[in-house]
Amino acid sequence: MILIDEISSISRHWDQTLTTLFKNDPGRASRFVAEGAGLRLDYSKHWLDCAVLSKLVDLLCTSDFLETRASMFAGDRINTTENRAVLHVGLRGKSTDNFTVDGAPVTPSVIQARNQAYGFAEDIRKGIFVGATGEAFTDVVNIGIGGSGLGPLTVAEALKPMIDGPKLHYVSNVDGAHLHDVLVTLDPRTTLILIASKTFTTQETMHNAAKAKQWISNVLGETAIAEHFAALSINVEAMRSFGIADTRMFRFWDWVGGRYSVWSTIGLSLMIAMGPEVFDRLLSGAREMDRHFQNAPADHNIPILMALIGIWYRNGFGLDTHAILPYEQRLHRFPAYLQQMEMESNGKRVDRAGEPLDYDTCPVIWGEPGTNGQHAFHQLLHQGTMVCPVDFILTANPINTDHESHSLLNANCLAQAEALAFGMSTDKVLEKMLADGWSRSDAIRLASHRTFPGNRPSSLIMMDALTPENLGALIAAYEHKVFTQGILWNINSYDQWGVELGKAQCNALRLGFESGDASKFSTSTQESLKWLLEKKY
Ligand code: F6P
């Protein structure tokens, strides 16, 4: 593709380091900053200058980015392989908005579904809807996987101080240990179960839902199912045949992708635990970011800049991974959430027309909260042979904790970004070791081990505090980054056919665990199955 070829040809002429960039441009630290929707992106510690940035922006403008962004917001069917619109932005709409799909208004049904969920959440919170024995619900278990689990879980952890309703629990894995370890702590009489599944066919979720149904009915009887379950899905028939009462079905639409669904009724657990007002604040932050993404000029547009910088490293320099390091413990599931959002969206090998690509797409997204990672993988970030761009995420203020700890946390974060960017030369290391009293021979022997090459790029994504609004804006910023990269890579970011083969193979192999016959599979699989069955107690 010409655009990607251009990027790699520009990168071949790049010969500057972060040290020289800062030395030659005293205004750099304030020039390469973008602000919007409560976020501040400092991208000064990246391998770019004004000339590179403007070339990247020009390339974006030569793509079909502007038309496709307009098409997404207009509810056109930009998910061409599934023939669907991609309108998660419509889920953050207000009643005065006019989102449409295929020209038909959808905002009224979005507001109606949201209000139904809000009403139910309030009734649970107030103890109006109670369990079969008349006791109020103290615990809510959300059974769902992928976007239907990780989405609300990530938000619940991030906004933990806002929880003033029932306690939340999330079960995703088909490993029976997950459900067991949650249910063993709970009382069925005071537990509400939410089955969260867009399709209502996902094997793990339906398996866990059936087990949870048994758990409730063993103690409270079959008739309690209606009061102790609610479901969040687009599949009305399947919800009904599971035994969900019509008033306990919280619907959304096929134009909401699973990994973009936290804004829909998939957020019901959050509404119950934190209240509709907090959920509204989350939506309003995301909406602010939508406006920023639509209106800010490209060189001040946070998601666009994040996308361009990512492509610059991936296709210009062949960097394979990208780390997400939140210096905010409550964002501890955010890297995992972005793994799904970015890698399930943009981990593609054919273009929108189905032709194989001859350039790289999504890098490996990974990360952990700081400062924990500093005592684990930061060694590689500083001195390993590979360069891994980092997104540091940090807040000016703590919520419900002390400023002293928070300043220490932030000092660590800025120190990491500084050390990665500017390092410490062997000469400096030698000078310091000699000044500290080392013998010359030991100093010379050890200096290279203690040298930091520097020139390792990072962004600082900052906000005043981890409020619902700022969290909404942060998630939406990454959603739009993913969209923009998908356009530049000319791929469909909104399907996920890559998960299907494993599902089909599993369905066939499941039978093998009963019959012992896996003859349709490779000899490796046959031997492994045999070994597992032999060892089975
Ligand atoms: O992993 C595939 C996937 O379809 C994800 O995109 C989705 O978030 C997850 O499975 C769960 O799907 P559902 O909500 O239909 O159970």
XYZ file of C-alpha atoms and ligand atoms in Angstrom:
553
model
C 0.000 0.000 0.000
C 1.397 3.371 -1.033
C 0.625 5.039 2.298
C 2.521 2.457 4.336
C 5.397 2.486 1.792
C 5.591 6.262 2.247
C 5.814 5.859 6.012
C 8.683 3.412 5.749
C 10.467 5.625 3.243
C 10.192 8.689 5.548
C 11.464 6.607 8.461
C 14.598 5.623 6.492
C 15.733 9.263 6.638
C 15.117 9.586 10.340
C 18.399 10.026 12.212
C 17.582 12.043 15.318
C 17.561 10.998 18.949
C 15.282 12.249 21.698
C 18.288 13.997 23.243
C 19.062 15.941 20.063
C 15.386 16.707 19.450
C 15.028 18.327 22.875
C 18.387 20.111 22.563
C 17.532 21.612 19.172
C 13.988 22.654 20.057
C 13.553 24.306 23.462
C 9.794 24.648 22.846
C 9.334 20.944 22.173
C 7.838 20.023 25.554
C 4.936 22.432 25.087
C 4.646 22.081 21.305
C 4.015 18.340 21.217
C 1.054 18.317 23.569
C -2.638 17.859 22.780
C -5.534 18.406 25.154
C -9.181 17.469 24.953
C -12.089 15.957 26.918
C -10.125 16.232 30.179
C -7.041 14.403 28.863
C -3.568 15.764 28.160
C -1.366 13.834 25.747
C 2.321 14.732 25.989
C 3.914 13.149 22.922
C 7.144 15.123 23.009
C 9.202 12.026 23.828
C 8.615 10.411 20.442
C 10.827 10.065 17.386
C 9.201 12.868 15.466
C 9.505 16.543 14.631
C 7.137 19.014 12.946
C 8.137 17.834 9.473
C 7.453 14.159 10.215
C 4.216 14.961 11.986
C 2.939 17.030 9.109
C 3.834 14.249 6.627
C 1.958 11.714 8.739
C -1.053 14.033 8.897
C -0.878 14.567 5.115
C -0.879 10.811 4.601
C -3.933 10.476 6.824
C -5.677 13.123 4.722
C -4.937 11.232 1.515
C -6.648 8.125 2.926
C -10.419 7.698 3.190
C -10.236 8.573 6.898
C -12.468 11.670 6.775
C -15.251 9.964 4.794
C -15.106 6.795 6.888
C -15.151 8.703 10.174
C -18.259 10.521 8.917
C -19.731 7.187 7.805
C -19.166 5.636 11.223
C -20.954 8.486 13.005
C -23.707 8.356 10.346
C -24.405 4.681 11.097
C -23.322 3.383 7.692
C -22.413 -0.293 7.407
C -18.651 0.109 7.639
C -18.253 -3.423 9.043
C -18.459 -4.838 5.543
C -17.667 -8.487 6.278
C -20.603 -8.707 8.672
C -22.691 -6.093 6.848
C -23.236 -4.039 10.009
C -23.023 -0.462 11.177
C -20.503 0.367 13.919
C -22.306 2.792 16.155
C -21.026 2.465 19.714
C -20.717 6.270 19.635
C -24.532 6.347 19.416
C -24.724 4.597 22.804
C -23.319 7.701 24.490
C -25.976 9.875 22.821
C -28.405 12.234 24.551
C -32.109 12.347 23.759
C -31.470 15.431 21.610
C -29.069 13.510 19.353
C -30.125 11.989 16.055
C -28.103 8.847 15.497
C -29.397 6.670 12.694
C -28.651 3.281 11.165
C -29.558 2.907 7.484
C -31.323 6.245 7.820
C -33.653 5.018 10.606
C -33.382 6.824 13.965
C -31.874 4.745 16.766
C -31.456 7.347 19.527
C -35.021 6.858 20.886
C -34.442 3.112 21.358
C -30.984 3.725 22.870
C -32.496 6.106 25.423
C -35.419 3.765 26.077
C -33.111 0.753 26.693
C -30.838 2.863 28.893
C -33.772 4.161 30.933
C -35.159 0.640 31.354
C -31.747 -0.486 32.678
C -31.469 2.603 34.905
C -34.947 1.934 36.338
C -34.092 -1.685 37.090
C -30.761 -0.649 38.651
C -32.492 1.887 40.894
C -35.075 -0.677 41.978
C -32.344 -3.143 42.926
C -30.404 -0.421 44.751
C -33.484 0.699 46.697
C -34.469 -2.867 47.580
C -37.729 -2.642 45.602
C -36.752 -5.663 43.493
C -35.704 -8.360 45.931
C -34.876 -12.061 45.803
C -37.281 -14.989 46.142
C -37.121 -14.927 49.929
C -37.861 -11.203 50.102
C -34.285 -10.272 50.980
C -32.498 -7.416 49.193
C -29.669 -8.238 46.796
C -26.246 -7.714 48.335
C -24.212 -9.174 45.459
C -24.343 -9.094 41.672
C -22.530 -11.695 39.566
C -21.936 -10.744 35.921
C -21.374 -13.857 33.825
C -19.829 -12.851 30.494
C -16.549 -13.004 28.597
C -14.566 -10.717 26.284
C -16.279 -7.347 26.003
C -19.230 -8.702 27.984
C -16.982 -9.324 31.005
C -13.779 -7.394 30.653
C -15.580 -4.160 29.760
C -17.668 -3.766 32.918
C -14.944 -5.391 35.068
C -12.351 -2.836 33.917
C -14.695 0.059 34.689
C -15.801 -1.434 38.023
C -12.186 -1.728 39.159
C -11.293 1.746 37.901
C -14.213 3.413 39.683
C -14.221 1.259 42.811
C -14.634 4.231 45.180
C -17.964 5.041 43.472
C -19.529 1.691 44.368
C -22.234 2.274 46.971
C -24.644 -0.504 45.985
C -24.388 -4.294 45.875
C -20.933 -5.859 45.565
C -19.808 -6.830 42.076
C -18.317 -10.126 40.928
C -17.289 -11.061 37.402
C -17.071 -14.615 36.088
C -15.719 -15.174 32.586
C -13.591 -18.315 32.368
C -15.136 -21.692 31.582
C -12.650 -23.077 34.116
C -15.040 -24.197 36.865
C -12.675 -22.698 39.409
C -13.723 -19.196 38.379
C -17.436 -19.658 39.063
C -16.779 -21.827 42.097
C -14.453 -19.342 43.768
C -17.027 -16.576 43.342
C -20.161 -18.520 44.327
C -18.544 -20.109 47.362
C -18.423 -16.657 48.967
C -22.078 -15.839 48.207
C -25.580 -16.587 49.473
C -28.023 -17.494 46.656
C -30.851 -15.740 48.533
C -29.164 -12.352 48.173
C -27.420 -12.835 44.814
C -28.554 -11.448 41.477
C -27.033 -13.048 38.379
C -26.608 -11.124 35.134
C -25.935 -13.114 31.985
C -24.060 -10.770 29.678
C -23.702 -12.030 26.145
C -24.400 -10.190 22.931
C -25.065 -13.423 21.055
C -26.296 -15.500 24.021
C -24.519 -18.450 22.419
C -20.959 -18.038 23.727
C -19.941 -21.429 25.048
C -18.189 -20.271 28.230
C -20.976 -17.891 29.229
C -23.816 -20.297 28.543
C -22.021 -23.079 30.402
C -21.439 -20.879 33.463
C -24.986 -19.519 33.266
C -26.401 -23.059 33.375
C -24.233 -23.882 36.407
C -25.356 -20.691 38.160
C -28.978 -21.550 37.396
C -28.470 -24.894 39.121
C -26.869 -23.152 42.103
C -29.898 -20.882 42.535
C -32.516 -23.558 41.949
C -30.831 -26.102 44.248
C -31.420 -23.762 47.181
C -34.421 -21.668 46.147
C -36.203 -23.871 43.601
C -36.857 -23.421 39.863
C -39.374 -20.642 40.422
C -36.666 -18.372 41.856
C -34.876 -18.160 38.488
C -37.107 -15.337 37.262
C -36.275 -13.148 40.269
C -32.565 -13.972 40.517
C -31.584 -13.620 36.858
C -31.471 -10.851 34.287
C -29.864 -10.935 30.841
C -28.119 -8.455 28.560
C -28.186 -9.484 24.925
C -29.482 -8.878 21.425
C -30.869 -12.444 21.242
C -34.418 -12.269 22.645
C -35.381 -15.848 21.746
C -32.359 -17.339 23.521
C -32.917 -15.194 26.626
C -36.531 -16.313 26.701
C -35.723 -19.993 26.342
C -33.209 -19.707 29.193
C -36.110 -18.605 31.409
C -35.445 -14.875 31.583
C -38.619 -12.862 32.189
C -39.352 -10.277 29.461
C -38.972 -7.425 31.958
C -35.502 -8.699 32.864
C -34.172 -8.634 29.298
C -31.918 -5.666 28.609
C -31.364 -5.385 24.918
C -28.917 -3.799 22.570
C -28.230 -4.070 18.840
C -26.076 -5.891 16.311
C -24.363 -2.589 15.431
C -22.627 -2.680 18.845
C -19.401 -4.727 18.703
C -18.702 -6.882 21.771
C -15.465 -5.050 22.630
C -17.261 -1.702 22.273
C -20.337 -2.667 24.283
C -19.596 -1.401 27.796
C -21.653 1.719 26.997
C -24.771 -0.374 26.347
C -26.878 -2.415 28.763
C -23.751 -4.593 29.111
C -22.930 -1.911 31.712
C -25.929 -2.944 33.864
C -23.719 -4.279 36.694
C -22.081 -0.837 36.886
C -25.438 0.948 36.920
C -26.562 -1.250 39.819
C -23.389 -0.870 41.880
C -22.695 2.827 41.233
C -26.037 4.229 40.196
C -27.230 5.702 36.898
C -25.727 9.095 37.677
C -22.171 7.715 37.674
C -22.855 5.735 34.494
C -24.149 8.925 32.849
C -20.895 10.650 33.778
C -18.921 7.839 32.126
C -21.002 8.285 28.961
C -20.583 12.051 29.000
C -16.776 11.759 29.143
C -16.834 9.411 26.160
C -19.166 11.799 24.322
C -16.721 14.670 24.939
C -13.971 12.557 23.398
C -16.215 11.802 20.406
C -16.635 15.557 19.831
C -12.878 16.083 20.207
C -12.172 13.261 17.736
C -14.633 14.717 15.227
C -13.604 18.353 15.531
C -10.028 18.874 16.746
C -7.452 19.439 13.994
C -5.384 16.317 13.344
C -2.213 17.677 14.950
C -4.152 18.412 18.168
C -6.401 15.396 18.064
C -5.527 12.876 20.779
C -6.810 9.650 19.149
C -5.425 10.637 15.737
C -2.005 11.408 17.212
C -1.965 8.124 19.134
C -2.852 6.284 15.925
C -0.255 8.047 13.775
C 2.500 7.542 16.330
C 1.613 3.850 16.604
C 1.728 3.400 12.812
C 4.991 5.355 12.581
C 6.697 2.855 14.905
C 4.967 -0.261 13.575
C 5.454 0.356 9.870
C 8.356 2.820 9.898
C 10.592 1.015 12.380
C 9.096 -2.485 12.644
C 8.454 -2.247 16.395
C 6.406 -5.273 17.405
C 4.935 -4.394 20.771
C 3.321 -1.488 22.582
C 3.105 -1.267 26.366
C 0.254 0.254 28.360
C 1.536 1.192 31.813
C -1.079 2.892 33.989
C 0.389 4.494 37.094
C -2.989 4.040 38.720
C -3.610 0.748 40.479
C -7.341 0.875 39.790
C -6.620 0.693 36.052
C -5.044 -2.725 36.554
C -7.397 -4.417 34.038
C -7.061 -1.616 31.477
C -4.104 -3.191 29.607
C -6.106 -6.432 29.266
C -9.147 -4.457 28.096
C -7.022 -2.743 25.435
C -5.541 -6.082 24.405
C -9.000 -7.159 23.338
C -9.937 -3.773 21.892
C -6.766 -3.359 19.817
C -5.716 -6.911 18.999
C -9.178 -8.314 18.268
C -9.932 -5.231 16.154
C -6.690 -4.752 14.250
C -4.971 -8.139 14.406
C -5.761 -8.711 10.728
C -3.806 -10.059 7.748
C -6.054 -9.172 4.806
C -7.320 -5.780 3.670
C -10.931 -4.630 3.430
C -11.208 -6.313 0.028
C -9.818 -9.589 1.377
C -6.368 -9.253 -0.258
C -3.333 -10.378 1.832
C -1.363 -7.494 3.310
C 2.351 -7.044 2.693
C 2.843 -4.830 5.759
C 2.369 -5.263 9.492
C -0.785 -4.386 11.403
C -1.518 -4.346 15.136
C 1.478 -4.790 17.447
C 1.256 -6.888 20.601
C -0.421 -4.784 23.284
C 0.568 -5.608 26.832
C 1.118 -4.002 30.206
C 0.702 -3.863 33.945
C 0.255 -1.049 36.395
C 3.268 0.863 37.642
C 5.121 0.637 39.886
C 4.760 -3.167 39.908
C 6.172 -3.504 36.392
C 9.325 -1.639 37.415
C 10.288 -4.684 39.473
C 9.529 -7.082 36.660
C 9.844 -6.197 32.971
C 11.191 -2.618 33.010
C 14.714 -4.093 32.842
C 13.918 -5.111 29.262
C 12.311 -1.755 28.473
C 15.481 0.070 29.550
C 18.262 -2.263 28.452
C 16.743 -5.002 26.276
C 17.541 -5.347 22.575
C 14.039 -4.372 21.461
C 12.456 -0.939 21.650
C 8.884 -0.898 22.958
C 6.923 2.373 22.888
C 5.022 2.995 26.109
C 1.787 4.772 27.056
C 2.170 5.978 30.628
C -1.229 6.886 32.121
C -1.275 9.077 35.212
C -3.497 11.348 37.275
C -2.766 14.557 39.185
C -4.943 13.584 42.133
C -5.719 10.374 43.961
C -9.270 9.362 44.817
C -9.756 8.205 48.401
C -6.038 7.804 49.036
C -3.331 10.142 50.261
C -1.379 12.687 48.224
C 1.910 11.529 49.713
C 1.595 8.052 48.157
C 0.276 9.574 44.940
C 3.254 11.917 44.549
C 5.595 8.986 45.049
C 3.670 7.056 42.394
C 3.825 9.954 39.932
C 7.508 10.615 40.659
C 8.152 7.011 39.666
C 6.154 7.413 36.474
C 7.916 10.588 35.302
C 11.280 9.101 36.295
C 10.653 6.033 34.126
C 9.686 8.138 31.117
C 12.760 10.336 31.624
C 15.165 7.399 32.038
C 13.755 5.625 28.984
C 14.075 8.751 26.836
C 17.442 10.111 27.873
C 19.225 7.139 29.461
C 22.746 7.424 30.813
C 25.854 7.140 28.617
C 28.813 4.887 29.395
C 30.990 7.992 29.952
C 28.534 9.336 32.523
C 28.332 5.928 34.215
C 32.155 5.750 34.422
C 32.398 9.274 35.772
C 29.800 8.515 38.436
C 31.347 5.193 39.442
C 34.775 6.788 39.848
C 33.248 9.618 41.877
C 31.531 6.979 44.062
C 34.938 5.419 44.819
C 35.045 2.418 42.436
C 38.461 1.302 41.200
C 39.123 2.260 37.564
C 39.401 -1.406 36.470
C 36.069 -2.367 38.083
C 34.402 0.746 36.712
C 35.575 -0.066 33.169
C 34.539 -3.726 33.529
C 31.018 -2.867 34.732
C 30.208 0.364 32.911
C 28.522 -1.192 29.870
C 26.233 -3.260 32.127
C 25.183 -0.084 33.876
C 24.687 1.988 30.716
C 21.184 3.085 29.657
C 20.999 3.637 25.893
C 17.939 5.915 26.169
C 16.057 7.116 23.085
C 13.157 4.860 24.065
C 9.861 6.606 23.279
C 6.806 7.101 25.444
C 3.591 9.126 25.741
C 2.265 10.617 28.941
C -1.533 10.480 29.055
C -2.613 12.602 31.980
C -5.854 13.669 33.631
C -6.749 15.487 36.823
C -8.185 12.379 38.497
C -9.694 9.031 37.567
C -13.259 10.354 37.459
C -16.043 8.616 35.514
C -15.835 11.388 32.884
C -12.089 11.019 32.402
C -12.308 7.237 32.283
C -15.023 7.491 29.618
C -12.825 9.859 27.607
C -9.786 7.589 27.991
C -11.597 4.491 26.742
C -13.155 6.417 23.854
C -9.745 7.851 22.896
C -8.379 4.335 22.432
C -11.509 3.273 20.517
C -10.916 6.102 18.047
C -7.192 5.340 17.884
C -8.102 1.785 16.845
C -10.578 3.083 14.244
C -7.983 5.461 12.757
C -5.296 2.792 12.569
C -7.756 0.406 10.933
C -8.369 2.964 8.165
C -4.652 3.555 7.616
C -4.004 -0.182 7.479
C -7.060 -0.564 5.216
C -8.506 -3.368 7.346
C -11.922 -4.046 8.846
C -11.477 -3.395 12.581
C -14.951 -4.615 13.467
C -15.017 -8.334 12.724
C -13.137 -11.128 14.539
C -13.180 -14.209 12.346
C -9.899 -15.286 13.906
C -11.681 -16.587 16.997
C -13.931 -18.983 15.066
C -11.685 -21.936 14.158
C -10.717 -22.615 17.765
C -14.407 -22.566 18.774
C -15.313 -25.124 16.094
C -12.363 -27.382 16.959
C -13.319 -27.222 20.638
C -16.884 -28.294 19.909
C -15.556 -31.344 18.065
C -12.913 -32.133 20.685
C -15.382 -31.916 23.527
C -16.872 -35.173 22.243
C -13.379 -36.673 22.186
C -13.175 -36.157 25.945
C -16.208 -38.440 26.288
C -15.433 -41.062 23.633
C -11.634 -40.977 23.760
C -11.673 -40.688 19.968
C -9.803 -37.766 18.434
C -8.948 -39.497 15.180
C -10.010 -36.463 13.125
C -7.232 -34.439 14.789
C -3.460 -34.400 14.512
C -1.395 -37.112 16.175
C -0.142 -34.513 18.646
C -3.703 -33.759 19.765
C -4.565 -37.476 19.837
C -1.578 -38.259 22.064
C -2.306 -35.336 24.394
C -5.950 -36.357 24.753
C -4.877 -39.937 25.466
C -2.449 -38.773 28.165
C -5.061 -36.512 29.798
C -7.654 -39.316 29.842
C -5.136 -41.792 31.264
C -4.243 -39.412 34.076
C -7.866 -38.464 34.813
C -8.933 -39.434 38.383
O -13.965 -13.388 21.366
C -14.993 -13.254 20.453
C -16.145 -12.484 21.029
O -17.141 -12.466 20.070
C -15.808 -11.063 21.477
O -15.744 -10.170 20.422
C -16.904 -10.803 22.446
O -16.647 -9.688 23.271
C -16.932 -12.118 23.192
O -16.672 -13.099 22.199
C -18.191 -12.446 23.914
O -19.277 -12.523 23.037
P -20.769 -12.500 23.564
O -21.015 -11.175 24.191
O -21.624 -12.742 22.364
O -20.917 -13.605 24.570
